[in-house]
Amino acid sequence: MSDPQSPKSEKSNPFESVPIEVTVSVGRARPLIRDLLNMGENAVLTLDKRIEDPVDLYVGDQLVARGLLEEMEGDQAGQLAVRLTEIADLQNGIG
């Protein structure tokens, strides 16, 4: 017999262990198709952002956060990472 006063054992949410893909957008470019077709190895495609500008993080097409690019140190030296600076309120947008 269970005691109605005892707290229920918390069940974990099964969705907490489902991985999702986060896309980090560092910038956009709008080349002409002819210019894109003429690009070869070592060509440079200029983006609309600078290296110090914030990047946007998306899940699907939903903006979920913004942050700054960083380079990891130590065992992960050279690996890119994002330091989050703004988290979206998914009800009201970013900020």
N, CA and C of each residue as an Amber inpcrd file, in Angstrom:
protein
   285
   0.8180000  -1.1570000   0.0000000   0.0000000   0.0000000   0.0000000
   0.8850000   1.2510000   0.0000000   0.5670000   2.2300000  -0.8280000
   1.3910000   3.4340000  -0.8780000   0.7910000   4.5020000   0.0030000
   1.6560000   5.2910000   0.5560000   1.2320000   6.3840000   1.4300000
   0.8790000   7.5830000   0.5540000  -0.3690000   8.0840000   0.6000000
  -0.7560000   9.2010000  -0.2510000  -0.0040000  10.4860000   0.1040000
   0.6090000  10.5550000   1.2770000   1.3460000  11.7430000   1.6910000
   2.7790000  11.7530000   1.1440000   3.3120000  10.5900000   0.7610000
   4.7000000  10.5390000   0.3160000   4.8210000  11.1270000  -1.0890000
   5.9270000  11.8640000  -1.3460000   6.1000000  12.4780000  -2.6570000
   6.2970000  11.4140000  -3.7330000   5.7910000  11.7200000  -4.9180000
   5.9660000  10.7980000  -6.0450000   7.4280000  10.8190000  -6.4640000
   7.9020000   9.6780000  -6.8910000   9.2650000   9.6570000  -7.3900000
   9.2610000  10.3940000  -8.7360000  10.2240000  11.3150000  -8.8860000
  10.2700000  12.1100000 -10.1100000  10.6990000  11.2440000 -11.2720000
   9.9120000  11.2880000 -12.3430000  10.2870000  10.5940000 -13.5650000
  11.0470000  11.5780000 -14.4260000  12.1120000  11.1040000 -15.0470000
  12.8570000  12.0040000 -15.9150000  12.0910000  12.1980000 -17.2240000
  12.2250000  13.3700000 -17.7620000  11.5900000  13.7040000 -19.0280000
  12.3580000  12.9860000 -20.1350000  11.7230000  12.1410000 -20.9300000
  12.4460000  11.3850000 -21.9620000  13.0450000  12.2960000 -23.0330000
  12.5240000  13.4990000 -23.1930000  13.0490000  14.4050000 -24.2140000
  14.3630000  15.0540000 -23.8030000  14.6950000  15.0100000 -22.5080000
  15.9380000  15.6120000 -22.0470000  17.1700000  14.9160000 -22.6020000
  17.0490000  13.6760000 -23.0120000  18.2140000  12.9470000 -23.5200000
  18.2160000  12.8310000 -25.0430000  17.3350000  13.5690000 -25.7230000
  17.2950000  13.5470000 -27.1840000  18.2070000  14.6540000 -27.7110000
  19.1980000  14.3080000 -28.5350000  20.0900000  15.3400000 -29.0650000
  19.3800000  16.1820000 -30.1250000  19.7700000  17.4570000 -30.1980000
  19.2620000  18.3320000 -31.2470000  20.4500000  18.9650000 -31.9510000
  20.2370000  19.3990000 -33.1610000  21.2910000  20.0660000 -33.9060000
  21.1320000  21.5680000 -33.7640000  22.2010000  22.2320000 -33.3600000
  22.2300000  23.6850000 -33.2540000  23.1040000  24.1920000 -34.3960000
  22.5690000  25.1220000 -35.1760000  23.3080000  25.7180000 -36.2790000
  23.7940000  27.0920000 -35.8460000  25.0690000  27.3640000 -36.0720000
  25.6450000  28.6560000 -35.7370000  25.8760000  29.4120000 -37.0400000
  25.2150000  30.5490000 -37.1640000  25.3370000  31.3670000 -38.3660000
  26.3570000  32.4660000 -38.1180000  27.4530000  32.4240000 -38.8580000
  28.5130000  33.4160000 -38.6830000  28.3720000  34.5750000 -39.6510000
  27.5130000  34.4640000 -40.6390000  27.3160000  35.5520000 -41.5880000
  26.6770000  35.0470000 -42.8600000  26.3900000  35.9960000 -43.7430000
  25.7710000  35.6680000 -45.0210000  26.5280000  36.3580000 -46.1430000
  26.4100000  35.7890000 -47.3180000  26.9810000  36.3790000 -48.5270000
  25.9180000  36.3110000 -49.6150000  25.9520000  37.2670000 -50.5490000
  24.9890000  37.2900000 -51.6520000  25.7300000  37.4960000 -52.9750000
  26.5330000  36.5030000 -53.3680000  27.2490000  36.6480000 -54.6370000
  26.2950000  36.4260000 -55.8150000  26.6930000  36.9540000 -56.9660000
  25.9670000  36.6320000 -58.1960000  26.2470000  35.1740000 -58.5320000
  25.2930000  34.5260000 -59.1580000  25.4700000  33.1120000 -59.5130000
  26.7080000  32.9410000 -60.3840000  26.9190000  33.8580000 -61.3500000
  28.0940000  33.7100000 -62.2320000  29.3880000  33.7780000 -61.4300000
  29.4270000  34.6520000 -60.3910000  30.6270000  34.7500000 -59.5560000
  30.8220000  33.4780000 -58.7390000  29.7300000  32.9340000 -58.2230000
  29.8000000  31.6930000 -57.4510000  30.2810000  30.5430000 -58.3310000
  29.7770000  30.4720000 -59.5660000  30.1810000  29.4080000 -60.4880000
  31.6450000  29.5250000 -60.8890000  32.1850000  30.7370000 -60.8660000
  33.5800000  30.9510000 -61.2570000  34.5570000  30.7810000 -60.1040000
  34.0400000  30.5570000 -58.9000000  34.9300000  30.3920000 -57.7550000
  35.6450000  29.0540000 -57.8360000  36.8630000  29.0720000 -57.4370000
  37.6460000  27.8510000 -57.3920000  38.3090000  27.7110000 -56.0390000
  39.1810000  26.7480000 -55.9510000  39.9150000  26.5190000 -54.7150000
  40.6670000  27.7850000 -54.3170000  40.6470000  28.1000000 -53.0440000
  41.2900000  29.2730000 -52.4500000  40.5680000  30.5840000 -52.7340000
  39.3910000  30.5240000 -53.3520000  38.5940000  31.7400000 -53.5320000
  38.1020000  32.1940000 -52.1640000  37.8330000  33.4730000 -52.0290000
  37.3630000  34.0350000 -50.7660000  35.9650000  34.5930000 -50.9650000
  35.0470000  34.1530000 -50.1250000  33.6660000  34.6330000 -50.1480000
  33.4990000  35.5390000 -48.9290000  33.3210000  36.8240000 -49.1740000
  33.2280000  37.7950000 -48.0880000  31.8390000  37.7540000 -47.4640000
  31.8110000  37.6690000 -46.1350000  30.5570000  37.6380000 -45.3920000
  30.1760000  39.0440000 -44.9320000  28.9400000  39.1840000 -44.4840000
  28.4250000  40.4870000 -44.0510000  28.7320000  40.8070000 -42.5910000
  29.5570000  40.0020000 -41.9320000  29.8870000  40.2410000 -40.5250000
  31.3950000  40.2550000 -40.3400000  31.7900000  40.8920000 -39.2460000
  33.1960000  40.9340000 -38.8760000  33.4700000  39.8210000 -37.8540000
  34.7100000  39.5130000 -37.6490000  35.1080000  38.4150000 -36.7660000
  34.6260000  38.6370000 -35.3300000  34.5380000  39.8880000 -34.8930000
  34.1310000  40.1650000 -33.5100000  32.6180000  40.3190000 -33.3440000
  31.8560000  40.2620000 -34.4410000  30.4010000  40.3910000 -34.3610000
  29.7690000  39.1420000 -33.7440000  28.6370000  39.3090000 -33.0660000
  27.9380000  38.1470000 -32.5070000  27.4790000  37.1840000 -33.6020000
  27.3980000  35.9170000 -33.2460000  26.8660000  34.8930000 -34.1450000
  25.4790000  34.5060000 -33.6520000  24.6550000  33.9880000 -34.5420000
  23.2970000  33.5740000 -34.2030000  23.2340000  32.0570000 -34.1030000
  22.5440000  31.5500000 -33.0940000  22.3530000  30.1130000 -32.9090000
  20.9040000  29.7740000 -33.2000000  20.7040000  28.7780000 -34.0460000
  19.3690000  28.3560000 -34.4620000  19.1460000  26.8900000 -34.1450000
  17.9130000  26.5680000 -33.8070000  17.4310000  25.1880000 -33.7890000
  16.3420000  25.1820000 -34.8580000  16.6030000  24.4630000 -35.9380000
  15.7320000  24.5610000 -37.1040000  15.8350000  25.9770000 -37.6300000
  14.7010000  26.6400000 -37.8330000  14.7310000  28.0330000 -38.2760000
  14.4280000  29.0040000 -37.1400000  14.4480000  28.5120000 -35.8960000
  14.1440000  29.3330000 -34.7170000  15.4280000  29.8660000 -34.0880000
  15.5710000  31.1840000 -34.0270000  16.7050000  31.8020000 -33.3480000
  16.5670000  31.5440000 -31.8430000  17.5750000  30.9140000 -31.2420000
  17.4860000  30.5610000 -29.8240000  18.4930000  31.3050000 -28.9590000
  19.5540000  31.8450000 -29.5610000  20.5690000  32.5440000 -28.7690000
  21.5240000  33.2900000 -29.6930000  22.3140000  34.1400000 -29.0710000
  23.4210000  34.8060000 -29.7610000  24.6620000  34.6340000 -28.8920000
  25.8130000  34.7190000 -29.5280000  27.0390000  34.5760000 -28.7610000
  28.2480000  35.0330000 -29.5350000  29.4120000  34.8620000 -28.9210000
  30.6780000  35.2530000 -29.5200000  31.5260000  34.0180000 -29.7720000
  32.1770000  33.9820000 -30.9250000  33.0640000  32.8660000 -31.2380000
  34.3080000  32.9390000 -30.3760000  34.7410000  31.7820000 -29.9270000
  35.9710000  31.6590000 -29.1490000  36.7370000  30.4440000 -29.6390000
  38.0240000  30.4730000 -29.4020000  38.8550000  29.3110000 -29.6980000
  39.1850000  28.6280000 -28.3790000  38.9470000  27.3170000 -28.3280000
  39.2120000  26.5530000 -27.1110000  40.7160000  26.4640000 -26.8830000
  41.0740000  26.2040000 -25.6340000  42.4730000  26.0400000 -25.2540000
  42.6750000  24.6580000 -24.6510000  43.8970000  24.3570000 -24.3060000
  44.2050000  23.0860000 -23.6630000  44.0730000  21.9180000 -24.6170000
  43.4180000  20.8380000 -24.1440000  43.2780000  19.6280000 -24.9500000
  42.4550000  19.8650000 -26.2110000  41.6310000  20.9030000 -26.2000000
  40.7700000  21.1890000 -27.3510000  41.2530000  22.4160000 -28.1210000
  42.5260000  22.7290000 -28.0450000  43.0820000  23.9050000 -28.7100000
  42.7390000  23.8910000 -30.1930000  42.3110000  25.0390000 -30.6860000
  41.9470000  25.1620000 -32.0930000  40.4830000  24.8970000 -32.3630000
  39.7920000  24.2480000 -31.4430000  38.3600000  23.9410000 -31.6000000
  37.5720000  25.2280000 -31.4020000  36.5990000  25.4750000 -32.2790000
  35.7400000  26.6430000 -32.1250000  34.6420000  26.3670000 -31.1090000
  34.2480000  27.4250000 -30.4070000  33.1590000  27.3460000 -29.4440000
  32.3970000  28.6670000 -29.4910000  31.2150000  28.6970000 -28.8850000
  30.4200000  29.9170000 -28.8140000  30.1270000  30.2070000 -27.3450000
  30.4690000  31.4200000 -26.9150000  30.1130000  31.8800000 -25.5680000
  28.7810000  32.6120000 -25.6960000  27.7400000  32.0840000 -25.0570000
  26.4080000  32.6640000 -25.1860000  26.3340000  34.0090000 -24.4730000
  25.7790000  35.0010000 -25.1840000  25.6310000  36.3330000 -24.6210000
  24.1660000  36.7430000 -24.4940000  23.2960000  36.1240000 -25.2640000
  21.8530000  36.3910000 -25.1990000  21.1210000  35.0710000 -25.4040000
  20.1110000  34.8270000 -24.6090000  19.2770000  33.6400000 -24.7430000
  17.8790000  34.1050000 -25.1210000  17.2860000  33.4570000 -26.0980000
  15.9460000  33.8470000 -26.5350000  14.8950000  33.4120000 -25.5320000
  13.9410000  34.2850000 -25.3150000  12.7160000  33.9240000 -24.6270000
  11.8480000  33.3810000 -25.7510000  11.6560000  32.0900000 -25.8190000
  10.9940000  31.4750000 -26.9740000   9.5460000  31.9270000 -27.1340000
   9.0010000  32.6090000 -26.1350000   7.6710000  33.1810000 -26.2620000
   7.7190000  34.5470000 -26.9350000   8.8020000  35.3220000 -26.6450000
   8.8440000  36.7170000 -27.0750000  10.0340000  37.0770000 -27.9490000
  10.8490000  36.1200000 -28.3450000  12.0000000  36.4320000 -29.1900000
  13.2630000  36.6570000 -28.3790000  14.3040000  37.0930000 -29.0610000
  15.6160000  37.2580000 -28.4500000  15.6550000  38.5280000 -27.6110000
  16.4980000  38.5180000 -26.5880000  16.7250000  39.7310000 -25.8220000
  16.1710000  39.6460000 -24.5220000
